[in-house]
Amino acid sequence: QAQLVESGGGLVQAGGSLRLSCAASGIIFSISTMGWYRQAPGKQRELVATITIFGRPIYADSGKGRFTISRDNAKNTVYLQMNSLKPEDTAVYYCNAYVNDQDCWGQGTQVTVSS
């Protein structure tokens, strides 16, 4: 069974940058769309960005112009470069991927942006 493991979260000041990584491991035959979601305290989980196997990205309005999603298919890894971070970006960020046609989620990584 495949697993997704995130890394790269942490505490950063407003205006700063962070790069999240998510690597898929285990028995993997195929990975299609990969993406990032986030959930702030008291709020529902929301889309941040997704990227197809061909590298086509889709961004939520909240991250357009500030976040960049990318992937390395050889490493089964997806990245999220976050620039110009704002306090409202504070949330647990979850990696998502369709691995072997199954919807998989990581355990999440905390991103905290201080004002």
XYZ file of N, CA and C in Angstrom:
345
model
N 0.843 -1.183 0.000
C 0.000 0.000 0.000
C 0.880 1.235 0.000
N 0.478 2.224 -0.775
C 1.291 3.429 -0.896
C 1.060 4.361 0.288
N 2.092 5.117 0.589
C 2.010 6.130 1.637
C 2.524 7.452 1.109
N 1.990 8.535 1.651
C 2.442 9.881 1.321
C 3.035 10.502 2.578
N 4.223 11.043 2.458
C 4.889 11.652 3.606
C 5.273 13.076 3.249
N 4.716 14.037 4.018
C 5.000 15.457 3.793
C 6.180 15.902 4.646
N 6.829 16.952 4.189
C 7.878 17.606 4.960
C 7.975 19.053 4.524
N 8.627 19.860 5.362
C 8.891 21.235 4.977
C 8.057 22.277 5.673
N 7.115 21.881 6.501
C 6.327 22.871 7.221
C 7.142 23.529 8.309
N 6.544 24.519 8.950
C 7.237 25.196 10.036
C 6.652 26.557 10.319
N 7.411 27.342 11.068
C 7.012 28.685 11.465
C 7.801 29.693 10.644
N 7.089 30.653 10.071
C 7.737 31.668 9.257
C 7.031 33.009 9.474
N 7.751 34.074 9.313
C 7.154 35.403 9.434
C 6.399 35.767 8.157
N 5.433 36.635 8.310
C 4.694 37.111 7.148
C 5.659 37.680 6.113
N 5.405 37.326 4.859
C 6.287 37.733 3.777
C 7.357 36.721 3.448
N 7.503 35.728 4.302
C 8.519 34.708 4.097
C 8.083 33.608 3.153
N 8.931 32.595 3.032
C 8.698 31.495 2.097
C 8.915 30.154 2.781
N 8.206 29.172 2.266
C 8.407 27.783 2.674
C 8.240 26.895 1.451
N 8.904 25.767 1.462
C 8.735 24.777 0.408
C 8.327 23.456 1.026
N 7.153 22.995 0.659
C 6.655 21.710 1.125
C 6.992 20.626 0.109
N 7.271 19.439 0.633
C 7.523 18.282 -0.226
C 6.633 17.134 0.220
N 6.278 16.294 -0.724
C 5.475 15.112 -0.414
C 5.944 13.982 -1.308
N 6.425 12.927 -0.678
C 6.937 11.787 -1.418
C 6.032 10.578 -1.232
N 5.719 9.936 -2.324
C 4.946 8.703 -2.281
C 5.897 7.524 -2.234
N 5.572 6.562 -1.377
C 6.414 5.385 -1.263
C 5.540 4.145 -1.149
N 6.176 2.980 -1.255
C 5.433 1.722 -1.196
C 5.332 1.112 -2.571
N 4.309 0.282 -2.740
C 4.096 -0.377 -4.027
C 3.312 0.593 -4.915
N 3.981 1.109 -5.925
C 3.388 2.133 -6.788
C 3.447 1.681 -8.236
N 2.287 1.586 -8.845
C 2.212 1.290 -10.275
C 1.952 2.560 -11.083
N 1.185 3.463 -10.494
C 0.880 4.700 -11.201
C 0.462 5.773 -10.211
N 0.792 7.021 -10.568
C 0.332 8.190 -9.821
C -0.206 9.169 -10.843
N -1.437 9.571 -10.671
C -1.992 10.559 -11.585
C -1.928 11.939 -10.925
N -3.053 12.556 -10.703
C -3.050 13.902 -10.136
C -2.495 13.911 -8.712
N -1.674 14.897 -8.436
C -1.155 15.130 -7.091
C -1.525 16.547 -6.693
N -1.614 16.770 -5.383
C -2.009 18.117 -4.987
C -1.817 18.387 -3.513
N -2.149 19.611 -3.161
C -2.060 20.077 -1.781
C -3.398 20.675 -1.366
N -3.787 20.371 -0.145
C -4.962 20.945 0.485
C -4.530 21.483 1.841
N -5.373 22.316 2.424
C -5.054 22.820 3.754
C -6.313 22.944 4.592
N -6.103 22.889 5.897
C -7.218 23.036 6.824
C -6.781 23.895 7.991
N -7.427 25.039 8.110
C -7.174 25.947 9.218
C -8.102 25.585 10.369
N -7.754 25.973 11.593
C -8.601 25.667 12.747
C -10.025 26.180 12.560
N -10.988 25.300 12.782
C -12.381 25.689 12.680
C -12.914 25.824 11.271
N -12.103 25.467 10.289
C -12.527 25.593 8.891
C -12.453 24.243 8.188
N -13.138 24.169 7.053
C -13.099 22.954 6.261
C -11.804 22.866 5.465
N -11.448 21.653 5.117
C -10.277 21.453 4.272
C -10.554 22.052 2.898
N -9.564 22.744 2.356
C -9.752 23.410 1.064
C -8.586 23.141 0.130
N -8.888 23.235 -1.138
C -7.869 23.039 -2.164
C -6.851 24.176 -2.144
N -5.591 23.820 -2.299
C -4.540 24.818 -2.499
C -4.096 24.781 -3.965
N -3.701 23.611 -4.419
C -3.260 23.460 -5.810
C -3.180 21.981 -6.157
N -3.388 21.701 -7.440
C -3.186 20.347 -7.941
C -2.352 20.407 -9.207
N -1.797 19.258 -9.567
C -0.989 19.186 -10.779
C -1.187 17.814 -11.418
N -1.418 17.806 -12.721
C -1.632 16.540 -13.418
C -0.300 15.845 -13.676
N -0.400 14.630 -14.150
C 0.811 13.868 -14.459
C 1.621 14.548 -15.556
N 0.963 15.347 -16.366
C 1.637 16.064 -17.447
C 2.142 17.437 -17.005
N 1.954 17.765 -15.727
C 2.486 19.005 -15.199
C 1.572 20.208 -15.308
N 0.303 19.989 -15.583
C -0.621 21.114 -15.685
C -1.151 21.470 -14.284
N -0.882 22.695 -13.835
C -1.296 23.077 -12.482
C -2.662 23.764 -12.451
N -3.314 23.622 -11.331
C -4.536 24.369 -11.033
C -4.374 24.943 -9.637
N -4.652 26.227 -9.489
C -4.482 26.896 -8.210
C -5.811 27.440 -7.697
N -5.975 27.366 -6.389
C -7.064 28.101 -5.775
C -6.711 29.581 -5.813
N -7.741 30.429 -5.781
C -7.497 31.867 -5.859
C -6.591 32.365 -4.737
N -6.665 31.712 -3.586
C -5.898 32.162 -2.421
C -4.394 32.112 -2.654
N -3.942 31.235 -3.534
C -2.510 31.077 -3.733
C -1.977 31.549 -5.071
N -2.856 31.983 -5.933
C -2.418 32.418 -7.263
C -1.423 33.555 -7.163
N -0.315 33.397 -7.890
C 0.718 34.424 -7.901
C 1.710 34.315 -6.749
N 1.395 33.493 -5.762
C 2.289 33.332 -4.609
C 2.801 31.908 -4.471
N 1.975 30.938 -4.846
C 2.334 29.516 -4.676
C 2.634 28.900 -6.037
N 3.578 27.965 -6.034
C 3.898 27.225 -7.246
C 3.963 25.740 -6.917
N 3.159 24.953 -7.625
C 3.181 23.511 -7.445
C 3.997 22.888 -8.567
N 4.751 21.864 -8.226
C 5.541 21.153 -9.228
C 5.668 19.700 -8.793
N 6.153 18.867 -9.688
C 6.303 17.459 -9.345
C 7.493 16.871 -10.078
N 8.041 15.827 -9.472
C 9.125 15.068 -10.084
C 8.622 13.635 -10.196
N 8.199 13.256 -11.367
C 7.593 11.939 -11.545
C 8.584 10.813 -11.280
N 9.852 11.059 -11.543
C 10.862 10.024 -11.305
C 11.021 9.738 -9.814
N 10.735 10.753 -8.997
C 10.869 10.612 -7.543
C 9.526 10.449 -6.840
N 8.437 10.398 -7.625
C 7.091 10.280 -7.041
C 6.857 11.355 -5.985
N 7.274 12.560 -6.298
C 7.247 13.649 -5.321
C 6.564 14.875 -5.904
N 5.793 15.530 -5.054
C 5.167 16.802 -5.414
C 5.648 17.861 -4.437
N 5.799 19.072 -4.943
C 6.312 20.189 -4.157
C 5.312 21.342 -4.172
N 5.388 22.157 -3.132
C 4.621 23.403 -3.101
C 5.539 24.501 -2.590
N 5.920 25.383 -3.482
C 6.712 26.549 -3.105
C 5.758 27.666 -2.740
N 5.863 28.158 -1.522
C 4.960 29.198 -1.039
C 5.768 30.452 -0.728
N 5.472 31.517 -1.421
C 6.141 32.800 -1.231
C 5.145 33.837 -0.720
N 5.672 34.920 -0.201
C 4.830 36.023 0.297
C 3.743 35.498 1.222
N 4.136 34.690 2.147
C 3.161 34.055 3.034
C 2.470 35.080 3.925
N 1.197 34.796 4.204
C 0.365 35.665 5.021
C -0.119 34.899 6.252
N -0.469 35.592 7.307
C -0.998 34.884 8.497
C -2.189 33.994 8.160
N -2.996 34.395 7.184
C -4.162 33.578 6.828
C -3.789 32.299 6.085
N -2.519 32.129 5.764
C -2.060 30.862 5.188
C -1.784 29.808 6.264
N -1.871 30.220 7.516
C -1.644 29.281 8.612
C -2.668 28.154 8.572
N -2.172 26.924 8.549
C -3.042 25.752 8.436
C -2.191 24.491 8.472
N -2.861 23.369 8.574
C -2.206 22.092 8.318
C -2.343 21.808 6.828
N -1.239 21.545 6.190
C -1.223 21.290 4.754
C -1.119 19.787 4.509
N -2.027 19.301 3.678
C -2.109 17.871 3.391
C -1.772 17.603 1.932
N -0.979 16.587 1.730
C -0.678 16.110 0.386
C -1.751 15.106 -0.034
N -2.119 15.147 -1.300
C -3.101 14.220 -1.851
C -2.604 13.717 -3.192
N -2.857 12.442 -3.443
C -2.463 11.886 -4.737
C -3.300 10.653 -5.053
N -3.564 10.476 -6.336
C -4.217 9.258 -6.789
C -3.108 8.268 -7.142
N -2.914 7.317 -6.225
C -1.861 6.324 -6.382
C -2.507 4.973 -6.648
N -2.137 4.380 -7.753
C -2.750 3.091 -8.138
C -4.277 3.207 -8.159
N -4.744 4.366 -8.646
C -6.174 4.665 -8.766
C -6.893 4.734 -7.419
N -6.136 4.933 -6.348
C -6.731 5.102 -5.036
C -6.403 6.499 -4.515
N -7.352 7.101 -3.833
C -7.197 8.441 -3.277
C -6.409 8.342 -1.970
N -5.209 8.888 -1.962
C -4.331 8.787 -0.797
C -4.060 10.161 -0.198
N -3.913 10.194 1.119
C -3.642 11.436 1.847
C -2.441 11.251 2.761
N -1.674 12.315 2.885
C -0.624 12.334 3.872
C -1.180 12.710 5.233
N -0.313 12.700 6.240
C -0.753 12.999 7.599
C -0.806 14.494 7.875
N -0.214 15.292 7.022
C -0.275 16.729 7.185
C 0.987 17.307 7.793
N 1.256 18.542 7.430
C 2.383 19.277 8.003
C 1.910 20.685 8.353
N 2.275 21.136 9.540
C 1.791 22.433 10.036
C 2.594 23.568 9.424
N 1.882 24.552 8.934
C 2.484 25.808 8.478
C 1.888 26.922 9.322
N 2.757 27.671 9.976
C 2.318 28.784 10.816
C 3.019 30.049 10.354
N 2.237 31.064 10.031
C 2.766 32.338 9.561
C 2.446 33.392 10.604
N 3.490 33.971 11.174
C 3.307 34.982 12.212
C 3.274 36.374 11.594
N 2.507 37.236 12.223
C 2.382 38.613 11.693
C 3.432 39.536 12.282
